[in-house]
CSV table of C-alpha atoms and ligand atoms in Angstrom, one decimal:
chain,number,residue,atom,x,y,z
A,1,MET,CA,-5.6,9.4,-18.5
A,2,ALA,CA,-7.1,8.6,-15.1
A,3,ARG,CA,-10.9,9.0,-14.9
A,4,ASP,CA,-12.5,11.6,-12.7
A,5,TYR,CA,-13.3,10.2,-9.2
A,6,TYR,CA,-16.8,11.7,-9.2
A,7,GLU,CA,-17.4,10.2,-12.6
A,8,ILE,CA,-16.2,6.8,-11.4
A,9,LEU,CA,-18.6,6.8,-8.5
A,10,GLY,CA,-21.4,8.4,-10.6
A,11,VAL,CA,-22.0,11.3,-8.3
A,12,GLN,CA,-22.2,15.1,-8.8
A,13,ARG,CA,-19.3,17.2,-7.7
A,14,GLY,CA,-21.4,18.6,-4.8
A,15,ALA,CA,-22.5,15.2,-3.6
A,16,ASP,CA,-22.6,14.8,0.2
A,17,ASP,CA,-20.9,12.0,2.2
A,18,ALA,CA,-24.1,9.9,2.3
A,19,GLN,CA,-24.5,10.0,-1.5
A,20,ILE,CA,-20.8,9.1,-2.0
A,21,LYS,CA,-21.1,6.2,0.5
A,22,LYS,CA,-24.3,4.9,-1.1
A,23,SER,CA,-22.9,5.1,-4.6
A,24,PHE,CA,-19.7,3.3,-3.6
A,25,ARG,CA,-21.7,0.5,-1.8
A,26,ARG,CA,-23.9,0.1,-4.9
A,27,LEU,CA,-20.8,-0.2,-7.1
A,28,ALA,CA,-19.0,-2.5,-4.8
A,29,ARG,CA,-22.0,-4.8,-4.7
A,30,GLU,CA,-22.2,-4.8,-8.5
A,31,LEU,CA,-18.5,-5.2,-9.1
A,32,HIS,CA,-17.5,-7.7,-6.4
A,33,PRO,CA,-15.9,-10.7,-8.1
A,34,ASP,CA,-18.1,-13.1,-6.2
A,35,VAL,CA,-21.1,-11.6,-7.9
A,36,ASN,CA,-19.6,-10.4,-11.2
A,37,ALA,CA,-17.6,-13.4,-12.3
A,38,HIS,CA,-18.4,-12.9,-15.9
A,39,ASP,CA,-16.8,-9.4,-16.2
A,40,PRO,CA,-13.1,-9.8,-16.5
A,41,ASP,CA,-12.7,-6.0,-15.8
A,42,ALA,CA,-14.7,-6.1,-12.6
A,43,GLU,CA,-11.6,-6.4,-10.4
A,44,GLU,CA,-10.0,-3.3,-12.0
A,45,LYS,CA,-13.3,-1.4,-11.8
A,46,PHE,CA,-13.7,-2.3,-8.2
A,47,LYS,CA,-10.2,-1.1,-7.4
A,48,GLU,CA,-10.9,2.2,-9.3
A,49,ALA,CA,-14.1,2.7,-7.3
A,50,ALA,CA,-12.3,2.0,-4.1
A,51,ALA,CA,-9.6,4.5,-4.9
A,52,ALA,CA,-12.2,7.1,-5.8
A,53,TYR,CA,-14.1,6.4,-2.5
A,54,GLU,CA,-10.9,6.5,-0.4
A,55,VAL,CA,-10.3,10.0,-1.6
A,56,LEU,CA,-13.8,11.4,-1.7
A,57,SER,CA,-14.8,10.0,1.7
A,58,ASP,CA,-11.9,11.9,3.4
A,59,PRO,CA,-12.6,15.6,3.7
A,60,GLU,CA,-8.9,16.6,3.6
A,61,ARG,CA,-8.1,14.4,0.6
A,62,ARG,CA,-11.3,15.5,-1.2
A,63,ARG,CA,-10.5,19.2,-0.7
A,64,LEU,CA,-7.0,18.6,-2.2
A,65,TYR,CA,-8.4,16.6,-5.1
A,66,ASP,CA,-11.0,19.3,-5.8
A,67,ALA,CA,-8.4,22.0,-5.8
A,68,TYR,CA,-5.4,20.3,-7.5
A,69,GLY,CA,-6.6,16.9,-8.8
A,70,GLU,CA,-4.5,13.8,-8.5
A,71,GLU,CA,-1.3,15.8,-8.7
A,72,GLY,CA,-2.3,17.5,-5.4
A,73,LEU,CA,-2.8,14.1,-3.7
A,74,ARG,CA,0.5,12.8,-4.9
A,75,GLY,CA,2.3,15.9,-3.7
A,76,ARG,CA,1.1,15.2,-0.2
A,77,GLY,CA,1.5,11.4,-0.3
A,78,TYR,CA,-2.3,11.0,-0.3
A,79,ALA,CA,-2.6,9.3,-3.7
A,80,PRO,CA,-4.6,6.1,-3.3
A,81,ASP,CA,-2.6,3.0,-3.8
A,82,MET,CA,-5.0,0.1,-4.3
A,83,ASP,CA,-2.2,-2.2,-5.4
A,84,ALA,CA,-1.0,-2.2,-1.8
A,85,PHE,CA,-3.7,-4.6,-1.1
A,86,GLY,CA,-2.9,-8.1,-2.1
A,87,SER,CA,-6.2,-9.1,-3.5
A,88,VAL,CA,-9.7,-7.9,-4.0
A,89,SER,CA,-10.8,-9.6,-0.9
A,90,ASP,CA,-8.1,-7.7,1.1
A,91,LEU,CA,-9.3,-4.5,-0.5
A,92,PHE,CA,-12.9,-5.5,0.2
A,93,SER,CA,-12.3,-6.2,3.8
A,94,ALA,CA,-10.5,-2.8,4.1
A,95,PHE,CA,-13.8,-1.1,3.3
A,96,PHE,CA,-16.4,-3.5,4.6
A,97,GLY,CA,-14.7,-5.7,7.2
A,98,SER,CA,-13.3,-9.2,6.9
A,99,GLY,CA,-16.7,-11.0,7.0
A,100,GLY,CA,-16.6,-10.9,3.3
A,101,PHE,CA,-19.3,-10.1,0.8
A,102,ASP,CA,-22.1,-11.8,2.6
A,103,ALA,CA,-21.4,-10.1,5.9
A,104,ALA,CA,-21.1,-6.7,4.3
A,105,PHE,CA,-24.3,-6.9,2.2
A,106,GLY,CA,-26.5,-9.2,4.2
A,107,GLY,CA,-27.1,-12.9,4.0
A,108,GLY,CA,-24.1,-13.5,6.3
A,109,ARG,CA,-24.2,-15.6,9.4
A,110,ARG,CA,-24.1,-14.1,12.8
A,111,GLY,CA,-23.4,-16.1,15.9
A,112,ARG,CA,-26.0,-16.0,18.6
A,113,GLY,CA,-25.0,-15.1,22.0
A,114,GLY,CA,-21.3,-14.6,21.7
A,115,GLY,CA,-21.6,-11.9,19.0
A,116,THR,CA,-19.6,-11.5,15.9
A,117,GLN,CA,-16.1,-10.2,15.8
A,118,GLY,CA,-15.7,-7.0,13.8
A,119,GLY,CA,-13.9,-7.1,10.5
A,120,ASP,CA,-10.3,-6.2,10.0
A,121,VAL,CA,-9.4,-3.0,8.3
A,122,VAL,CA,-6.4,-2.8,5.9
A,123,VAL,CA,-4.8,0.6,5.2
A,124,ALA,CA,-1.7,1.4,3.2
A,125,ALA,CA,1.1,3.8,4.4
A,126,ALA,CA,3.9,4.9,2.1
A,127,ILE,CA,7.2,5.9,3.7
A,128,ASP,CA,10.6,6.9,2.3
A,129,LEU,CA,13.6,4.4,2.3
A,130,ALA,CA,15.4,6.7,4.7
A,131,ASP,CA,12.5,6.4,7.2
A,132,ALA,CA,12.5,2.6,6.7
A,133,ALA,CA,16.1,2.7,7.7
A,134,ARG,CA,15.6,4.8,10.8
A,135,GLY,CA,12.1,3.8,11.8
A,136,THR,CA,9.3,6.4,11.8
A,137,GLN,CA,5.8,7.2,12.9
A,138,VAL,CA,3.0,7.7,10.4
A,139,GLU,CA,-0.3,9.3,10.9
A,140,LEU,CA,-3.1,7.5,9.2
A,141,SER,CA,-6.8,8.2,8.8
A,142,TYR,CA,-9.2,5.4,8.1
A,143,GLU,CA,-12.9,4.7,8.3
A,144,ALA,CA,-14.2,1.9,10.5
A,145,ALA,CA,-17.5,0.7,11.8
A,146,ALA,CA,-18.1,1.8,15.4
A,147,LEU,CA,-20.8,1.0,17.8
A,148,CYS,CA,-23.7,3.4,17.4
A,149,PRO,CA,-23.5,5.9,20.2
A,150,VAL,CA,-27.2,6.2,20.5
A,151,CYS,CA,-28.3,2.6,20.7
A,152,HIS,CA,-25.0,1.2,21.8
A,153,GLY,CA,-25.1,-1.5,19.1
A,154,ASN,CA,-28.5,-3.1,19.6
A,155,GLY,CA,-30.1,-1.2,16.8
A,156,ALA,CA,-33.2,-0.2,18.8
A,157,GLU,CA,-34.3,3.4,19.5
A,158,PRO,CA,-33.6,3.9,23.2
A,159,GLY,CA,-36.5,2.8,25.4
A,160,THR,CA,-38.1,0.6,22.7
A,161,PRO,CA,-38.2,-3.2,22.7
A,162,ILE,CA,-36.5,-5.7,20.5
A,163,VAL,CA,-39.0,-8.2,19.2
A,164,ALA,CA,-39.1,-11.5,17.2
A,165,CYS,CA,-38.6,-11.0,13.5
A,166,GLU,CA,-42.0,-11.3,11.7
A,167,ARG,CA,-40.5,-12.1,8.4
A,168,CYS,CA,-38.8,-15.4,9.5
A,169,GLY,CA,-40.8,-16.0,12.6
A,170,GLY,CA,-37.7,-15.6,14.8
A,171,THR,CA,-35.8,-18.4,13.2
A,172,GLY,CA,-33.4,-16.2,11.3
A,173,GLN,CA,-33.8,-18.2,8.2
A,174,HIS,CA,-36.0,-18.5,5.1
A,175,GLN,CA,-36.8,-21.6,3.3
A,176,ARG,CA,-37.6,-21.3,-0.3
A,177,VAL,CA,-39.0,-24.2,-2.3
A,178,ALA,CA,-38.1,-24.3,-6.0
A,179,ARG,CA,-39.6,-26.7,-8.4
A,180,THR,CA,-37.0,-28.1,-10.8
A,181,ALA,CA,-36.8,-31.0,-13.3
A,182,PHE,CA,-35.3,-33.1,-10.5
A,183,GLY,CA,-38.1,-32.4,-8.0
A,184,GLN,CA,-38.5,-29.9,-5.2
A,185,LEU,CA,-35.4,-28.2,-4.0
A,186,VAL,CA,-35.4,-26.5,-0.6
A,187,ARG,CA,-33.1,-23.7,-0.2
A,188,THR,CA,-32.3,-22.2,3.1
A,189,SER,CA,-31.1,-18.6,3.2
A,190,VAL,CA,-30.5,-16.1,6.0
A,191,CYS,CA,-33.3,-13.8,6.7
A,192,ASP,CA,-32.7,-10.5,5.0
A,193,VAL,CA,-34.7,-8.5,7.6
A,194,CYS,CA,-33.0,-9.6,10.8
A,195,ASP,CA,-29.7,-10.8,9.2
A,196,GLY,CA,-30.1,-14.2,10.9
A,197,ASP,CA,-30.7,-12.9,14.4
A,198,GLY,CA,-34.3,-13.7,14.6
A,199,ARG,CA,-34.9,-10.5,16.5
A,200,VAL,CA,-35.3,-7.0,15.3
A,201,PRO,CA,-35.8,-3.7,17.0
A,202,GLU,CA,-39.5,-2.7,17.0
A,203,THR,CA,-38.4,0.9,16.4
A,204,PRO,CA,-35.0,1.1,14.6
A,205,CYS,CA,-32.5,3.5,16.1
A,206,HIS,CA,-32.7,6.9,14.3
A,207,GLU,CA,-28.9,7.2,14.2
A,208,CYS,CA,-27.9,3.9,12.6
A,209,GLN,CA,-31.2,2.9,11.0
A,210,GLY,CA,-31.1,-0.2,13.2
A,211,ALA,CA,-27.7,-1.5,12.0
A,212,GLY,CA,-26.2,-0.9,15.5
A,213,LEU,CA,-23.0,0.4,13.8
A,214,VAL,CA,-22.1,3.7,12.4
A,215,ARG,CA,-19.1,4.7,10.2
A,216,GLU,CA,-16.5,6.6,12.0
A,217,GLN,CA,-13.4,8.4,10.7
A,218,ARG,CA,-10.4,7.5,12.9
A,219,ARG,CA,-6.8,8.8,13.1
A,220,VAL,CA,-4.0,6.7,14.4
A,221,ALA,CA,-0.3,7.2,14.8
A,222,VAL,CA,1.6,4.0,13.9
A,223,ASP,CA,5.2,3.3,14.9
A,224,VAL,CA,7.0,1.8,11.9
A,225,PRO,CA,10.1,-0.2,13.1
A,226,PRO,CA,13.5,0.4,11.5
A,227,GLY,CA,14.4,-2.2,8.9
A,228,ILE,CA,10.9,-2.7,7.6
A,229,SER,CA,10.5,-3.9,4.0
A,230,ASP,CA,8.1,-2.9,1.3
A,231,GLY,CA,4.8,-4.8,1.6
A,232,GLN,CA,5.2,-5.8,5.2
A,233,ARG,CA,2.1,-5.4,7.4
A,234,ILE,CA,1.9,-4.0,10.9
A,235,ARG,CA,-1.0,-5.3,13.0
A,236,LEU,CA,-2.8,-3.2,15.5
A,237,THR,CA,-5.1,-5.3,17.5
A,238,ARG,CA,-8.7,-4.2,18.2
A,239,ARG,CA,-8.4,-1.1,16.0
A,240,GLY,CA,-10.6,-2.6,13.2
A,241,HIS,CA,-14.4,-2.6,12.8
A,242,ALA,CA,-16.5,-2.9,15.9
A,243,GLY,CA,-18.0,-6.3,16.6
A,244,GLN,CA,-21.7,-6.9,16.5
A,245,ASN,CA,-23.9,-8.2,19.3
A,246,GLY,CA,-21.1,-7.8,21.8
A,247,GLY,CA,-18.4,-9.4,19.7
A,248,PRO,CA,-14.8,-8.0,19.9
A,249,PRO,CA,-13.5,-5.5,17.4
A,250,GLY,CA,-11.4,-6.6,14.4
A,251,ASP,CA,-7.8,-5.6,13.9
A,252,LEU,CA,-6.2,-2.9,11.8
A,253,TYR,CA,-3.5,-3.9,9.4
A,254,VAL,CA,-1.1,-1.3,8.0
A,255,VAL,CA,0.5,-2.3,4.8
A,256,VAL,CA,3.8,-0.4,4.6
A,257,ARG,CA,5.0,0.6,1.1
A,258,VAL,CA,8.6,1.8,1.0
A,259,ARG,CA,9.2,4.3,-1.8
A,260,GLU,CA,12.2,3.9,-3.9
A,261,ASP,CA,15.2,6.2,-3.3
A,262,GLU,CA,16.9,7.3,-6.4
A,263,ARG,CA,20.3,7.1,-4.7
A,264,PHE,CA,20.1,3.5,-3.5
A,265,LEU,CA,18.9,0.1,-4.5
A,266,ARG,CA,18.0,-2.1,-1.5
A,267,ASP,CA,19.2,-5.6,-1.4
A,268,GLY,CA,17.9,-7.1,1.8
A,269,GLU,CA,19.6,-5.1,4.6
A,270,ASP,CA,22.3,-3.9,2.2
A,271,LEU,CA,22.2,-0.8,0.1
A,272,VAL,CA,23.8,-0.5,-3.3
A,273,THR,CA,24.8,2.8,-4.9
A,274,VAL,CA,26.8,3.7,-8.0
A,275,VAL,CA,29.3,6.6,-8.1
A,276,ASP,CA,31.0,8.0,-11.2
A,277,VAL,CA,34.8,8.4,-11.0
A,278,PRO,CA,36.7,9.9,-14.0
A,279,ALA,CA,39.1,7.4,-15.5
A,280,PRO,CA,42.3,9.4,-14.7
A,281,LEU,CA,41.3,9.7,-11.0
A,282,ALA,CA,40.5,6.0,-10.9
A,283,ALA,CA,44.0,5.4,-12.2
A,284,LEU,CA,45.6,7.8,-9.7
A,285,GLY,CA,43.4,7.1,-6.7
A,286,THR,CA,41.2,9.7,-5.2
A,287,SER,CA,38.8,10.6,-2.5
A,288,ILE,CA,35.0,10.9,-3.2
A,289,GLU,CA,31.8,11.5,-1.3
A,290,VAL,CA,29.1,8.9,-1.3
A,291,PRO,CA,25.5,9.4,-0.1
A,292,THR,CA,24.4,7.8,3.2
A,293,PHE,CA,21.2,8.3,5.2
A,294,ASP,CA,23.4,10.4,7.6
A,295,GLY,CA,24.6,12.7,4.8
A,296,PRO,CA,27.6,12.4,2.5
A,297,VAL,CA,30.6,10.4,3.7
A,298,PRO,CA,34.1,10.6,2.2
A,299,ILE,CA,35.7,7.4,1.0
A,300,ASP,CA,39.1,6.6,-0.6
A,301,VAL,CA,39.1,5.1,-4.1
A,302,PRO,CA,42.4,3.3,-4.4
A,303,ALA,CA,44.7,3.8,-7.4
A,304,GLY,CA,44.0,1.4,-10.2
A,305,THR,CA,40.3,1.0,-9.4
A,306,GLN,CA,38.5,-0.8,-12.2
A,307,PRO,CA,35.0,-0.3,-13.6
A,308,GLY,CA,32.6,-2.3,-11.5
A,309,ASP,CA,34.9,-2.5,-8.5
A,310,THR,CA,32.9,-2.4,-5.3
A,311,ILE,CA,33.9,-0.6,-2.1
A,312,VAL,CA,32.0,-1.8,1.0
A,313,LEU,CA,31.1,0.5,3.9
A,314,ARG,CA,30.3,-1.9,6.7
A,315,GLY,CA,27.2,-1.1,8.7
A,316,ARG,CA,26.0,1.7,6.5
A,317,GLY,CA,23.0,-0.3,5.3
A,318,LEU,CA,19.7,-0.9,7.0
A,319,PRO,CA,19.2,-2.4,10.4
A,320,PRO,CA,17.7,-5.8,10.7
A,321,LEU,CA,14.0,-5.9,11.5
A,322,SER,CA,14.4,-8.5,14.2
A,323,ARG,CA,17.8,-10.1,14.7
A,324,GLY,CA,21.0,-10.1,12.7
A,325,ARG,CA,23.5,-7.5,11.8
A,326,THR,CA,23.1,-4.1,10.1
A,327,GLY,CA,23.6,-4.3,6.4
A,328,ASP,CA,26.4,-2.7,4.4
A,329,LEU,CA,26.5,0.1,1.8
A,330,ARG,CA,28.1,-1.3,-1.4
A,331,VAL,CA,29.5,1.4,-3.6
A,332,VAL,CA,29.9,0.3,-7.1
A,333,VAL,CA,32.5,2.4,-9.0
A,334,ASN,CA,31.5,3.4,-12.5
A,335,VAL,CA,34.7,4.6,-14.1
A,336,ALA,CA,33.7,7.4,-16.4
A,337,ILE,CA,35.8,7.7,-19.6
A,338,PRO,CA,36.2,11.4,-20.5
A,339,ARG,CA,34.3,12.6,-23.5
A,340,ARG,CA,34.4,15.8,-25.7
A,341,LEU,CA,38.2,16.3,-25.1
A,342,THR,CA,39.7,19.7,-25.7
A,343,ARG,CA,42.7,19.9,-28.0
A,344,GLU,CA,45.1,20.1,-25.0
A,345,GLN,CA,43.5,17.1,-23.3
A,346,ARG,CA,43.7,15.1,-26.5
A,347,GLU,CA,47.4,15.9,-26.8
A,348,LEU,CA,48.0,14.9,-23.2
A,349,LEU,CA,46.2,11.6,-23.6
A,350,GLU,CA,48.0,10.9,-26.8
A,351,ARG,CA,51.4,11.4,-25.0
A,352,PHE,CA,50.2,9.3,-22.1
A,353,ALA,CA,49.0,6.5,-24.4
A,354,GLU,CA,52.5,6.4,-26.1
A,355,THR,CA,54.1,5.7,-22.7
A,356,MET,CA,51.7,2.8,-21.8
A,357,THR,CA,53.1,-0.7,-21.5
A,358,ASP,CA,51.3,-4.1,-21.1
A,359,ASP,CA,52.1,-3.8,-17.4
A,360,ASN,CA,49.7,-0.9,-17.1
A,361,THR,CA,46.7,-3.0,-18.1
A,362,ARG,CA,47.8,-6.4,-16.8
A,363,SER,CA,45.4,-7.7,-14.2
A,364,ASP,CA,46.0,-10.3,-11.6
A,365,GLU,CA,42.8,-11.8,-12.8
A,366,GLY,CA,42.9,-14.5,-15.5
A,367,MET,CA,40.9,-13.9,-18.7
A,368,LEU,CA,38.2,-16.5,-17.7
A,369,ALA,CA,37.7,-15.0,-14.3
A,370,LYS,CA,37.4,-11.6,-15.8
A,371,LEU,CA,34.8,-12.8,-18.3
A,372,LYS,CA,32.9,-14.4,-15.6
A,373,ARG,CA,32.9,-11.2,-13.5
A,374,VAL,CA,31.8,-9.1,-16.4
A,375,LEU,CA,29.0,-11.5,-17.4
A,376,ALA,CA,27.8,-11.8,-13.9
A,377,GLY,CA,27.6,-8.0,-13.5
B,1,ZN,ZN1,-28.1,3.1,16.7
B,2,ZN,ZN1,-35.8,-12.5,10.3
């Protein structure tokens, strides 16, 4: 039983965006594996919190979740899929930027002068196999850090000066001296007031509280090329978090998840499907319809088709992502032996069986070759 998203984040149902954000940041700080190495469940708990935040921080998803629960999200393809991210650090950078834990929660290094590049954002998009075959466009919404519109990123209330940081005397660093059994140990750490800049706004910007960045909800339409495979990433440059101190923005990575199609298995560019053909029709030869992405297509099943025989439809698979040829559709024939015979059918089959000779079942294949084929299947 999945836990309630509000419960996971430890907020009331009526919590506003700021409370939800704050609670998630607190949880992320506690649960990050860099900090919480002793709790083996920390990674799972972090993923759970990220999933809850992903839903509750998006007004449309939150409304669906409130009204219909997780079912409602799944129905619209909005269910969070934290496994789409390779690792916790991928997941972490999706929410906080690629600077890692230090950059997200302070103590990180910031370049002077050139600014710091913004973090990358990773979002997942789930598409159907048919869309992977044809190519599609997906609309995504994601949250990213943007330059504060009031202070334009410098963190100072407009018209107020930026001054040397008092806490570190403008050096951007603290030195702490610890007495240990081995003597004095000097530890240098980044100033937690100015984040290593050495300069702070005298009056912090009222909009961003001096951070220079604000969270922004963005929508983007992403072209997914035909032939894409599950787990492949599409990179959109400069669509990630805004940079700091004039640094360039990071990139947006879209991890494409391809949903399974109950009609087909994918094998590279090839598709494999299984069709049932009743034994008498397999013996006589028949015409059947097989599913393709362009609708059902008739194919001939030759007389004497055996269980497991494969009929190949050239070029009915998926297109190659870059170069190469379009794959095939491999139709595996499952010869269905009739069951629950009526009296008449039984009599007919009995009469048929009496007429059978060795020639009816003799195959051109030797016994060993047949065994190998069956065992390989
Ligand atoms: Zn601002
Ligand atoms: Zn400082």
